CSV table of C-alpha atoms and ligand atoms in Angstrom, one decimal:
chain,number,residue,atom,x,y,z
S,1,MET,CA,3.4,14.9,-3.3
S,2,LEU,CA,4.7,12.3,-5.5
S,3,PHE,CA,5.7,9.0,-3.9
S,4,ASP,CA,8.4,6.9,-5.7
S,5,SER,CA,7.5,3.4,-4.4
S,6,HIS,CA,10.7,1.7,-5.6
S,7,ALA,CA,14.2,3.4,-5.8
S,8,HIS,CA,17.9,2.2,-5.5
S,9,LEU,CA,19.4,5.6,-4.5
S,10,ASP,CA,22.2,3.8,-2.6
S,11,ASN,CA,23.5,2.5,-5.9
S,12,PRO,CA,27.1,3.4,-6.8
S,13,GLN,CA,25.8,5.4,-9.8
S,14,PHE,CA,24.7,8.1,-7.3
S,15,ASP,CA,28.0,8.3,-5.3
S,16,GLU,CA,29.0,11.6,-7.0
S,17,ASP,CA,25.9,13.7,-6.3
S,18,ARG,CA,23.6,11.6,-4.1
S,19,ASP,CA,22.8,14.2,-1.4
S,20,GLU,CA,22.6,17.1,-3.7
S,21,LEU,CA,20.3,15.0,-6.0
S,22,ILE,CA,18.0,13.8,-3.2
S,23,GLN,CA,17.6,17.4,-1.8
S,24,LYS,CA,16.8,18.6,-5.4
S,25,ILE,CA,14.3,15.9,-6.1
S,26,HIS,CA,12.5,16.4,-2.8
S,27,SER,CA,12.4,20.2,-3.2
S,28,GLU,CA,10.9,19.7,-6.7
S,29,GLY,CA,7.9,17.6,-5.6
S,30,VAL,CA,8.9,14.1,-4.6
S,31,SER,CA,7.6,14.0,-1.1
S,32,ASN,CA,8.3,10.3,-0.3
S,33,ILE,CA,10.7,7.7,-1.5
S,34,MET,CA,10.9,3.9,-0.7
S,35,ASN,CA,14.5,2.8,-1.1
S,36,ILE,CA,14.9,-0.9,-1.7
S,37,GLY,CA,17.4,-3.5,-0.6
S,38,ALA,CA,18.4,-6.3,-2.9
S,39,CYS,CA,21.1,-8.0,-0.7
S,40,LEU,CA,22.4,-7.6,2.8
S,41,GLU,CA,24.7,-4.6,2.0
S,42,THR,CA,22.1,-2.7,-0.1
S,43,SER,CA,19.5,-3.3,2.7
S,44,ARG,CA,21.9,-1.8,5.2
S,45,HIS,CA,22.6,1.2,2.9
S,46,SER,CA,18.8,1.6,2.5
S,47,ILE,CA,18.4,1.9,6.3
S,48,LYS,CA,21.2,4.5,6.4
S,49,LEU,CA,19.5,6.6,3.8
S,50,ALA,CA,16.2,6.3,5.7
S,51,GLU,CA,17.8,7.4,8.9
S,52,LYS,CA,19.4,10.4,7.1
S,53,TYR,CA,16.2,11.8,5.4
S,54,ASP,CA,12.8,11.7,7.2
S,55,PHE,CA,11.0,11.5,3.8
S,56,ILE,CA,12.9,8.3,2.7
S,57,TYR,CA,11.7,4.8,3.9
S,58,ALA,CA,13.5,1.5,3.5
S,59,ALA,CA,12.7,-2.1,2.4
S,60,VAL,CA,15.0,-4.9,3.3
S,61,GLY,CA,15.3,-8.4,1.6
S,62,ILE,CA,17.4,-10.5,-0.8
S,63,HIS,CA,16.7,-10.2,-4.6
S,64,PRO,CA,16.3,-13.6,-6.4
S,65,THR,CA,19.6,-13.1,-8.3
S,66,GLU,CA,21.3,-12.4,-5.1
S,67,VAL,CA,20.4,-15.5,-3.1
S,68,TYR,CA,24.0,-16.9,-3.2
S,69,GLU,CA,24.7,-14.9,-0.1
S,70,LEU,CA,21.9,-16.3,2.0
S,71,SER,CA,22.3,-18.4,5.2
S,72,ASP,CA,20.4,-18.6,8.5
S,73,SER,CA,22.5,-15.8,9.9
S,74,ALA,CA,21.6,-13.7,6.8
S,75,LEU,CA,18.0,-14.3,7.4
S,76,ASP,CA,18.4,-13.3,11.0
S,77,GLU,CA,20.1,-10.1,10.0
S,78,ILE,CA,17.1,-9.3,7.7
S,79,ARG,CA,14.8,-10.0,10.6
S,80,GLN,CA,16.7,-7.6,12.8
S,81,MET,CA,16.9,-4.8,10.1
S,82,ALA,CA,13.1,-5.3,9.4
S,83,LYS,CA,12.3,-4.2,13.0
S,84,HIS,CA,13.9,-0.8,12.3
S,85,ASP,CA,11.4,2.1,12.7
S,86,LYS,CA,11.9,3.2,9.1
S,87,VAL,CA,11.7,-0.3,7.4
S,88,LYS,CA,8.3,-0.6,6.0
S,89,ALA,CA,8.4,-3.7,3.7
S,90,ILE,CA,10.2,-6.8,2.9
S,91,GLY,CA,11.8,-6.7,-0.5
S,92,GLU,CA,12.7,-6.9,-3.1
S,93,ILE,CA,12.1,-10.6,-3.1
S,94,GLY,CA,10.7,-13.0,-5.8
S,95,LEU,CA,11.7,-15.2,-8.6
S,96,ASP,CA,14.0,-14.2,-11.7
S,97,TYR,CA,14.2,-16.9,-14.3
S,98,HIS,CA,15.4,-14.6,-17.0
S,99,PHE,CA,19.0,-15.9,-17.0
S,100,ASP,CA,19.5,-19.7,-17.0
S,101,ASP,CA,22.5,-19.6,-14.9
S,102,THR,CA,20.6,-18.9,-11.5
S,103,ASP,CA,19.8,-21.5,-9.0
S,104,ARG,CA,16.1,-21.7,-9.3
S,105,GLU,CA,15.7,-24.1,-6.3
S,106,LYS,CA,17.7,-21.8,-4.1
S,107,GLN,CA,15.5,-18.8,-5.4
S,108,ILE,CA,12.3,-20.7,-4.4
S,109,ASP,CA,13.7,-21.8,-1.0
S,110,TRP,CA,14.6,-18.1,-0.1
S,111,LEU,CA,11.4,-16.7,-1.5
S,112,ASN,CA,9.6,-19.2,0.8
S,113,ARG,CA,11.7,-18.1,3.8
S,114,GLN,CA,11.3,-14.4,3.2
S,115,LEU,CA,7.6,-14.8,2.7
S,116,CYS,CA,7.3,-16.5,6.1
S,117,LEU,CA,9.3,-13.8,7.7
S,118,ALA,CA,7.0,-11.1,6.3
S,119,LYS,CA,4.1,-13.0,7.7
S,120,GLU,CA,5.8,-13.3,11.1
S,121,LEU,CA,6.4,-9.6,11.3
S,122,ASP,CA,3.1,-8.7,9.6
S,123,MET,CA,4.8,-6.6,6.9
S,124,PRO,CA,3.9,-6.0,3.2
S,125,VAL,CA,6.2,-7.6,0.5
S,126,ILE,CA,7.7,-6.0,-2.6
S,127,ILE,CA,7.8,-8.7,-5.3
S,128,HIS,CA,10.2,-8.9,-8.3
S,129,ASP,CA,8.9,-11.6,-10.7
S,130,ARG,CA,10.6,-12.0,-14.0
S,131,ASP,CA,9.9,-14.8,-16.5
S,132,SER,CA,8.9,-17.2,-13.7
S,133,LYS,CA,5.9,-18.3,-15.6
S,134,GLY,CA,3.3,-18.2,-12.9
S,135,GLU,CA,5.6,-19.9,-10.4
S,136,CYS,CA,6.1,-16.8,-8.3
S,137,ILE,CA,2.2,-16.3,-8.1
S,138,ARG,CA,1.8,-19.8,-7.3
S,139,ILE,CA,4.1,-19.5,-4.2
S,140,LEU,CA,2.5,-16.3,-3.1
S,141,LYS,CA,-0.9,-18.0,-3.1
S,142,GLU,CA,0.5,-21.0,-1.2
S,143,HIS,CA,1.5,-18.6,1.6
S,144,ASN,CA,-1.9,-16.8,1.4
S,145,ILE,CA,0.0,-13.4,0.9
S,146,SER,CA,-2.3,-10.5,0.0
S,147,ASN,CA,-0.4,-7.5,1.4
S,148,GLY,CA,2.1,-6.5,-1.1
S,149,VAL,CA,3.0,-4.9,-4.6
S,150,MET,CA,4.1,-6.6,-7.8
S,151,HIS,CA,6.9,-4.2,-8.7
S,152,CYS,CA,7.9,-3.1,-12.3
S,153,PHE,CA,4.7,-5.0,-13.6
S,154,SER,CA,5.3,-6.4,-17.0
S,155,GLY,CA,2.7,-9.0,-17.3
S,156,SER,CA,-0.6,-9.2,-19.2
S,157,ASP,CA,-4.0,-7.8,-18.3
S,158,GLN,CA,-4.9,-11.4,-17.3
S,159,ILE,CA,-2.1,-11.7,-14.9
S,160,ALA,CA,-2.9,-8.2,-13.6
S,161,LYS,CA,-6.4,-9.3,-12.7
S,162,GLU,CA,-5.1,-12.5,-11.1
S,163,VAL,CA,-2.7,-10.5,-8.9
S,164,LEU,CA,-5.5,-8.0,-8.0
S,165,ASP,CA,-7.7,-10.8,-6.9
S,166,MET,CA,-5.1,-11.8,-4.5
S,167,GLY,CA,-5.3,-8.4,-3.0
S,168,PHE,CA,-2.1,-7.1,-4.4
S,169,HIS,CA,-1.2,-3.6,-5.6
S,170,ILE,CA,0.5,-3.2,-8.9
S,171,SER,CA,3.4,-0.9,-9.6
S,172,PHE,CA,4.5,0.5,-12.9
S,173,THR,CA,7.8,2.0,-13.9
S,174,GLY,CA,9.0,4.3,-16.8
S,175,VAL,CA,8.8,1.2,-19.1
S,176,LEU,CA,5.1,2.3,-19.4
S,177,THR,CA,6.3,5.2,-21.3
S,178,PHE,CA,8.3,3.3,-24.0
S,179,LYS,CA,6.9,3.0,-27.6
S,180,ASN,CA,6.7,-0.8,-27.4
S,181,ALA,CA,4.9,-0.8,-24.0
S,182,LYS,CA,1.5,-2.0,-25.4
S,183,LYS,CA,1.2,-5.0,-23.0
S,184,ALA,CA,1.9,-2.8,-20.0
S,185,VAL,CA,-0.6,-0.2,-21.2
S,186,LYS,CA,-3.2,-2.9,-21.7
S,187,ALA,CA,-2.5,-4.2,-18.1
S,188,LEU,CA,-2.6,-0.7,-16.8
S,189,SER,CA,-6.2,-0.3,-18.1
S,190,VAL,CA,-7.5,-3.1,-15.9
S,191,VAL,CA,-5.9,-1.8,-12.6
S,192,PRO,CA,-8.3,0.4,-10.6
S,193,LEU,CA,-6.5,3.6,-9.4
S,194,GLU,CA,-6.7,2.7,-5.8
S,195,LYS,CA,-4.5,-0.4,-6.4
S,196,LEU,CA,-1.8,1.6,-8.5
S,197,LEU,CA,1.6,2.5,-7.3
S,198,ILE,CA,4.2,4.4,-9.3
S,199,GLU,CA,8.0,3.8,-9.2
S,200,THR,CA,11.2,4.6,-11.0
S,201,ASP,CA,13.4,1.6,-10.1
S,202,CYS,CA,16.2,4.1,-10.6
S,203,PRO,CA,19.0,4.1,-11.6
S,204,TYR,CA,17.5,1.6,-14.2
S,205,MET,CA,14.5,2.0,-16.4
S,206,ALA,CA,14.6,5.7,-17.2
S,207,PRO,CA,11.2,6.8,-18.7
S,208,GLU,CA,10.8,8.7,-22.0
S,209,PRO,CA,12.1,11.2,-22.8
S,210,TYR,CA,15.1,10.4,-20.7
S,211,ARG,CA,15.5,6.6,-21.7
S,212,GLY,CA,19.0,5.5,-21.7
S,213,ASN,CA,20.1,8.0,-19.1
S,214,ARG,CA,20.6,7.4,-15.5
S,215,ASN,CA,17.2,7.3,-13.9
S,216,HIS,CA,16.3,9.1,-10.6
S,217,SER,CA,13.1,9.6,-8.4
S,218,GLY,CA,12.5,12.9,-10.0
S,219,TYR,CA,11.4,11.2,-13.2
S,220,VAL,CA,8.5,9.4,-11.5
S,221,ILE,CA,6.4,12.2,-12.7
S,222,GLU,CA,6.6,10.8,-16.2
S,223,VAL,CA,5.1,7.5,-15.0
S,224,ALA,CA,2.2,9.5,-13.4
S,225,ARG,CA,1.7,11.5,-16.6
S,226,LYS,CA,1.5,8.3,-18.7
S,227,ILE,CA,-1.1,6.8,-16.3
S,228,ALA,CA,-3.1,10.0,-16.5
S,229,GLU,CA,-3.1,9.9,-20.1
S,230,VAL,CA,-4.1,6.3,-20.5
S,231,LYS,CA,-6.8,6.4,-17.9
S,232,ASN,CA,-7.9,9.9,-19.0
S,233,ILE,CA,-7.9,11.3,-15.5
S,234,ASP,CA,-6.1,14.5,-14.3
S,235,LEU,CA,-2.4,14.3,-13.4
S,236,ASP,CA,-3.0,15.7,-9.8
S,237,THR,CA,-5.4,13.0,-9.0
S,238,VAL,CA,-3.0,10.2,-10.2
S,239,ILE,CA,-0.2,11.8,-8.1
S,240,ARG,CA,-2.4,12.1,-4.9
S,241,VAL,CA,-4.0,8.7,-5.1
S,242,THR,CA,-0.8,6.7,-5.9
S,243,ALA,CA,1.0,8.4,-2.9
S,244,GLU,CA,-2.0,7.6,-0.5
S,245,ASN,CA,-2.0,4.0,-1.9
S,246,ALA,CA,1.8,3.7,-1.0
S,247,LYS,CA,1.2,5.1,2.4
S,248,ARG,CA,-1.6,2.8,3.1
S,249,LEU,CA,0.3,-0.2,1.9
S,250,PHE,CA,3.5,0.7,3.7
S,251,GLY,CA,1.7,1.7,6.9
S,252,ILE,CA,3.0,5.2,6.9
S,253,ASP,CA,1.0,8.0,8.5
S,254,ALA,CA,-0.4,10.4,6.1
E,1,LIG,NI1,14.5,-2.8,-7.9
């Protein structure tokens, strides 16, 4: 009963074999998948996938590196999409300062607007925070947001504690399995099991031993395995509790 809490199965990298692959993954033990929108088009695609498969849910939102396409009508479309039965979160949204050529003011403006939307609709948020040096967390605090998950967590154990104090869940990808992932492993050690989610972020971030290949939701088991190893608890418990956590966060009936 694995729950991949962050996947991009609508990505063109799956065009050749999407349906075949999704059915295979599901039959091999991934019982639920949250498919994530990153712009208007991928948010629409996420809903289509969620309509097609009862075990797939959708999140809608505009990723910080995609904010160029935002307008009032775009925000309205996100609001309408968010009201769909299978849409369970606003995301992924956040700040990404990794590349200098992105418009940071625009990112902040649209993070603010999408956080207001999440509050208005009483929905959890899926946060992408890359190299914002505390700015993203500051904005989340300003909005008093506690219902959400920091996806693909790559911060320190100190930041993990800060985020947990806000009430957030923390989600790890296959990065945790990389040889140089000491910081992530240290952060994991301060996250209680009941606040943990697992994800693939596929098609990106394939875990060891598949690093460098196309990632897919079936590989989420490798993230669970690593957590079991680091926390010294049995794999079945990690799988069960992270799935329960995801269902609770996203308001999915068990
Ligand atoms: Ni993502």
